[in-house]
Coordinates of C-alpha atoms and ligand atoms in Angstrom, one line a residue:
X1 CA 39.0 175.9 98.8
X2 CA 35.8 177.9 100.3
X3 CA 37.2 176.5 103.9
X4 CA 38.6 179.8 105.2
X5 CA 35.9 182.2 103.6
X6 CA 34.4 184.1 106.8
X7 CA 30.6 183.7 106.6
X8 CA 30.0 186.7 109.1
X9 CA 31.4 189.8 106.8
X10 CA 29.0 192.2 105.8
X11 CA 29.1 192.3 102.3
X12 CA 28.5 195.9 100.0
X13 CA 27.9 195.8 96.1
X14 CA 28.6 199.3 94.6
X15 CA 27.2 199.6 91.2
X16 CA 24.2 196.9 91.7
X17 CA 21.8 198.7 89.5
X18 CA 24.4 197.8 86.7
X19 CA 25.0 194.8 84.2
X20 CA 27.2 192.7 86.7
X21 CA 26.2 194.2 89.8
X22 CA 22.7 193.4 89.6
X23 CA 23.3 189.5 89.2
X24 CA 26.1 189.6 91.5
X25 CA 23.4 191.1 94.0
X26 CA 20.9 188.5 93.7
X27 CA 23.6 185.6 93.6
X28 CA 25.0 186.8 96.8
X29 CA 21.7 186.8 98.5
X30 CA 20.5 183.5 97.2
X31 CA 24.0 182.0 98.6
X32 CA 23.9 183.5 101.8
X33 CA 19.9 184.4 103.1
X34 CA 21.3 184.9 106.6
X35 CA 24.4 187.2 105.3
X36 CA 23.7 191.3 105.5
X37 CA 24.1 192.3 102.0
X38 CA 24.1 196.1 100.8
X39 CA 23.2 196.5 97.1
X40 CA 23.7 200.2 96.2
X41 CA 24.2 202.6 93.2
X42 CA 24.2 206.3 92.3
X43 CA 20.7 205.4 90.8
X44 CA 17.8 203.3 91.7
X45 CA 17.7 199.6 90.8
X46 CA 15.2 197.0 89.5
X47 CA 12.8 196.0 92.0
X48 CA 14.2 192.6 92.5
X49 CA 17.7 194.4 93.5
X50 CA 16.1 196.9 95.3
X51 CA 13.3 195.7 97.4
X52 CA 14.0 192.3 99.1
X53 CA 17.1 193.4 100.6
X54 CA 19.1 196.9 102.0
X55 CA 19.7 199.1 98.9
X56 CA 21.6 202.4 99.4
X57 CA 21.4 205.1 97.3
X58 CA 24.8 207.3 96.9
X59 CA 27.8 208.6 95.3
X60 CA 31.1 206.5 95.8
X61 CA 33.8 208.9 94.1
X62 CA 32.3 210.8 97.5
X63 CA 34.4 209.6 100.3
X64 CA 31.9 210.8 103.0
X65 CA 29.6 209.2 101.5
X66 CA 31.2 206.1 101.3
X67 CA 32.4 206.2 104.9
X68 CA 29.0 206.7 106.3
X69 CA 27.6 203.6 104.1
X70 CA 30.3 201.3 105.2
X71 CA 30.2 202.7 108.8
X72 CA 26.5 202.3 109.1
X73 CA 26.1 198.8 107.6
X74 CA 29.7 197.8 109.1
X75 CA 30.6 196.6 105.9
X76 CA 33.9 194.1 105.4
X77 CA 33.8 193.3 102.1
X78 CA 33.5 195.3 98.7
X79 CA 32.3 194.8 95.6
X80 CA 33.0 197.8 93.5
X81 CA 31.1 197.0 90.2
X82 CA 30.7 200.9 89.2
X83 CA 32.5 202.1 85.9
X84 CA 31.8 203.7 82.9
X85 CA 32.7 201.2 80.2
X86 CA 34.5 201.7 76.3
X87 CA 32.3 203.5 74.2
X88 CA 30.9 206.1 77.1
X89 CA 34.2 206.4 78.4
X90 CA 35.6 207.8 74.8
X91 CA 32.5 210.2 74.9
X92 CA 33.0 211.9 78.5
X93 CA 36.7 211.1 79.2
X94 CA 37.3 213.4 82.2
X95 CA 34.4 211.9 84.0
X96 CA 35.0 208.3 83.0
X97 CA 38.9 209.1 84.6
X98 CA 37.3 210.4 87.4
X99 CA 34.5 207.7 88.0
X100 CA 36.7 204.9 87.4
X101 CA 39.8 205.8 89.2
X102 CA 38.3 207.8 92.3
X103 CA 35.8 204.7 93.1
X104 CA 38.9 202.6 93.2
X105 CA 41.1 204.3 95.5
X106 CA 38.2 205.6 97.7
X107 CA 37.7 201.7 98.8
X108 CA 41.3 201.1 98.7
X109 CA 42.1 204.0 101.0
X110 CA 39.2 202.5 103.5
X111 CA 40.9 198.8 102.9
X112 CA 44.6 200.5 104.0
X113 CA 42.8 201.9 106.8
X114 CA 41.6 198.5 107.9
X115 CA 37.8 199.4 107.8
X116 CA 37.3 196.5 105.6
X117 CA 39.1 193.8 104.9
X118 CA 38.5 192.5 101.5
X119 CA 38.0 194.4 97.7
X120 CA 36.8 193.1 94.9
X121 CA 37.3 195.3 91.7
X122 CA 36.5 194.3 87.7
X123 CA 39.6 194.7 85.4
X124 CA 38.8 194.1 81.5
X125 CA 40.3 192.9 78.1
X126 CA 40.1 196.6 77.6
X127 CA 43.8 196.7 79.5
X128 CA 45.3 195.4 76.0
X129 CA 46.3 197.3 73.1
X130 CA 47.1 197.1 69.4
X131 CA 50.3 196.3 70.2
X132 CA 49.6 193.4 72.6
X133 CA 49.7 189.9 70.9
X134 CA 46.0 188.9 70.0
X135 CA 45.5 185.4 70.4
X136 CA 45.7 183.4 73.6
X137 CA 46.9 186.9 75.3
X138 CA 49.4 185.8 78.0
X139 CA 48.5 187.0 81.8
X140 CA 51.9 188.9 81.5
X141 CA 52.2 190.6 78.2
X142 CA 52.3 194.4 76.5
X143 CA 49.9 196.2 78.0
X144 CA 49.1 199.5 75.9
X145 CA 45.4 200.6 76.0
X146 CA 44.4 202.9 73.7
X147 CA 41.1 203.6 74.9
X148 CA 40.5 205.8 77.9
X149 CA 38.4 203.1 79.7
X150 CA 41.8 200.7 79.1
X151 CA 44.1 203.2 80.6
X152 CA 42.0 203.7 83.8
X153 CA 41.4 199.7 84.1
X154 CA 44.9 199.4 83.5
X155 CA 46.3 202.3 86.2
X156 CA 43.4 200.8 88.5
X157 CA 45.3 197.4 88.4
X158 CA 48.7 199.0 89.0
X159 CA 46.9 200.7 92.1
X160 CA 45.6 197.1 93.4
X161 CA 49.2 195.8 92.8
X162 CA 50.4 199.0 94.6
X163 CA 48.1 198.7 97.6
X164 CA 48.6 195.0 98.2
X165 CA 52.5 195.3 98.2
X166 CA 52.6 198.4 100.1
X167 CA 49.8 198.1 102.5
X168 CA 49.1 194.5 102.5
X169 CA 45.3 195.3 101.0
X170 CA 43.6 192.1 100.2
X171 CA 42.2 192.9 96.6
X172 CA 41.5 190.4 94.3
X173 CA 40.6 191.2 90.3
X174 CA 39.7 189.3 87.1
X175 CA 40.1 190.8 83.6
X176 CA 36.2 190.7 82.5
X177 CA 35.5 189.5 78.7
X178 CA 32.3 190.8 77.0
X179 CA 29.7 189.9 78.9
X180 CA 26.3 188.2 78.2
X181 CA 23.1 188.0 79.8
X182 CA 19.5 188.2 79.4
X183 CA 18.7 189.7 82.6
X184 CA 20.1 193.2 82.6
X185 CA 21.2 195.1 79.8
X186 CA 24.7 196.2 79.3
X187 CA 25.5 200.1 78.6
X188 CA 28.2 201.8 76.5
X189 CA 30.5 198.5 75.9
X190 CA 32.1 198.1 72.5
X191 CA 31.0 194.1 73.2
X192 CA 27.3 195.1 73.5
X193 CA 26.3 193.8 70.1
X194 CA 26.6 190.4 71.8
X195 CA 23.5 190.7 73.7
X196 CA 21.7 193.3 71.3
X197 CA 21.7 190.5 68.6
X198 CA 19.6 188.8 70.7
X199 CA 16.8 191.4 71.5
X200 CA 16.5 191.9 67.7
X201 CA 16.5 188.5 66.8
X202 CA 13.6 187.9 69.0
X203 CA 11.4 190.9 68.5
X204 CA 12.5 191.6 64.6
X205 CA 14.5 188.3 62.9
X206 CA 17.2 190.7 62.0
X207 CA 20.1 192.5 63.1
X208 CA 22.4 195.1 61.7
X209 CA 25.8 194.9 63.6
X210 CA 28.0 197.5 64.3
X211 CA 31.3 195.5 63.9
X212 CA 32.7 193.7 60.9
X213 CA 31.3 190.2 60.7
X214 CA 34.9 188.5 61.5
X215 CA 35.6 190.6 64.6
X216 CA 36.2 188.2 67.0
X217 CA 36.3 188.9 70.5
X218 CA 36.8 187.3 74.2
X219 CA 33.1 187.1 75.6
X220 CA 31.5 184.8 78.8
X221 CA 28.2 184.1 79.7
X222 CA 27.3 186.1 82.8
X223 CA 26.5 182.9 84.9
X224 CA 30.4 182.0 84.7
X225 CA 31.8 185.4 85.1
X226 CA 29.4 185.6 88.6
X227 CA 31.0 182.2 88.9
X228 CA 34.4 183.5 88.6
X229 CA 33.7 186.4 90.8
X230 CA 32.6 185.0 93.9
X231 CA 34.9 182.2 93.3
X232 CA 37.9 184.4 93.4
X233 CA 36.6 186.1 96.5
X234 CA 36.1 182.7 98.3
X235 CA 39.5 181.0 97.9
X236 CA 41.9 181.6 100.8
X237 CA 43.9 184.8 100.3
X238 CA 47.4 182.9 99.7
X239 CA 45.9 181.3 96.5
X240 CA 45.7 184.9 95.0
X241 CA 48.9 185.5 94.0
X242 CA 48.3 188.1 91.4
X243 CA 47.3 191.2 92.8
X244 CA 46.9 193.3 89.7
X245 CA 44.4 191.2 87.8
X246 CA 43.6 187.7 86.6
X247 CA 43.1 186.8 82.7
X248 CA 39.7 185.2 82.4
X249 CA 38.6 182.8 79.4
X250 CA 35.2 181.7 78.4
X251 CA 34.7 181.3 74.6
X252 CA 35.5 183.5 71.2
X253 CA 34.0 184.2 68.7
X254 CA 33.4 187.0 65.6
X255 CA 29.5 188.3 65.1
X256 CA 29.7 186.0 62.0
X257 CA 29.7 182.8 64.3
X258 CA 27.2 184.0 66.9
X259 CA 24.5 184.8 63.8
X260 CA 25.2 181.5 63.0
X261 CA 24.8 179.5 66.5
X262 CA 21.4 182.0 66.6
X263 CA 20.2 180.8 63.1
X264 CA 20.2 177.2 64.8
X265 CA 17.5 177.9 66.4
X266 CA 16.0 181.0 64.7
X267 CA 16.5 179.8 61.5
X268 CA 15.5 183.3 59.4
X269 CA 17.5 185.4 61.2
X270 CA 19.4 187.6 59.0
X271 CA 22.8 189.9 60.1
X272 CA 24.0 192.9 58.5
X273 CA 27.2 194.5 59.0
X274 CA 27.5 198.7 59.1
X275 CA 30.5 198.9 61.3
X276 CA 31.1 202.4 63.2
X277 CA 33.5 203.8 65.7
X278 CA 33.3 200.8 68.1
X279 CA 35.1 198.8 65.5
X280 CA 38.3 200.9 66.2
X281 CA 38.1 199.9 69.7
X282 CA 37.4 196.3 69.1
X283 CA 40.0 196.2 66.6
X284 CA 42.5 197.0 69.7
X285 CA 41.2 194.1 71.5
X286 CA 42.4 190.2 71.9
X287 CA 40.5 187.7 70.2
X288 CA 41.1 185.3 72.6
X289 CA 42.7 185.0 76.0
X290 CA 45.0 182.7 78.0
X291 CA 44.0 181.9 81.8
X292 CA 45.8 179.0 82.9
X293 CA 47.1 180.9 85.5
X294 CA 43.5 181.4 87.1
X295 CA 42.8 178.0 86.5
X296 CA 45.8 176.7 88.7
X297 CA 45.9 179.6 91.5
X298 CA 42.6 179.4 92.5
X299 CA 40.5 176.7 89.9
X300 CA 38.6 178.7 87.6
X301 CA 37.1 176.5 84.9
X302 CA 34.3 178.0 82.3
X303 CA 31.1 176.1 81.7
X304 CA 29.2 177.6 79.1
X305 CA 30.4 177.3 75.5
X306 CA 28.4 179.1 72.4
X307 CA 25.7 176.6 71.8
X308 CA 24.8 176.6 75.5
X309 CA 24.8 180.7 75.8
X310 CA 22.8 180.9 72.6
X311 CA 20.4 178.6 73.7
X312 CA 19.9 180.0 77.5
X313 CA 19.7 183.8 75.6
X314 CA 17.3 182.6 73.8
X315 CA 15.1 180.8 76.2
X316 CA 15.7 183.4 79.0
X317 CA 14.4 186.2 76.6
X318 CA 11.6 184.3 75.4
X319 CA 10.5 183.7 79.0
X320 CA 10.9 187.6 79.9
X321 CA 8.9 188.6 76.4
X322 CA 6.0 185.9 77.3
X323 CA 5.6 187.5 81.2
X324 CA 5.8 191.0 79.6
X325 CA 2.8 190.1 77.6
X326 CA 0.5 188.6 80.2
Ligands
LIG1 N1 32.5 194.8 77.8 C1 33.3 195.9 78.2 C2 33.1 196.8 77.0 O1 33.0 196.4 75.9 C3 34.6 195.6 77.9 O2 35.4 195.1 79.5 O3 33.5 198.3 77.1

């Protein structure tokens, strides 16, 4: 499956200070130690992202800045991970639209001009809405998102498909579920509770959840999300049949279910529920996703179930806490 992959192409990761971007940067550098990999963001990133390689500080919504970075490093492949997530986007709708849309259109334009060859852009389960079938949500279904973030992701998907059809742009995309990681904190998302819960469990042994106990949402351990991202980018272009964005599934659980998995390791852990405005967003999203097409087209398979995710989260966060206390 990876035979066609051109290892010589210089890579740019935009949004490398963020939750996905930072782990993606580190994974790509580990996989390709001799390949030029440029990390970038509008703000400084952690030491582990910024120091060991090349880092550029710039604003991807400014086309001249993007052009300059791409030209300077002769970039051929872009991972565009910069975005404003669902909760923050509800607070700043115009800013969210501007960031989420302009960044994508800028990158797609460079691909249309054949300056870059391949683009990865993440979509989300947020493209679905209240009217979408909630269980095993199919690839092609009703998409009437009820959030600014979801509207921007759905519009982005249509732009990706359009640039592919009209200009032959090689753009690849995945609809990420909520992502869980101990290395970098998430920011401004509705699914963030599934990360916060671990931090609180370790620090205080209790957590007040902003979603109700039975709010089931699609989720994924970061290791799987990074694998999926690299896998869709490494597959031959002819395998990528969907050019809007692929459904992608890992696990699905409710706050009550993750709390009881956590209690297997920390038996005294206590959870309470105080739903806030984020519940309204969660209520519009699916409970589980049908990702058969990704599995068929480019061989996607998730590895982490709920138990393995919980185990890794606790082990990872405990090791971080131990390092900090030294
Ligand atoms: N994790 C995102 C959010 O909650 C969904 O893609 O906004």
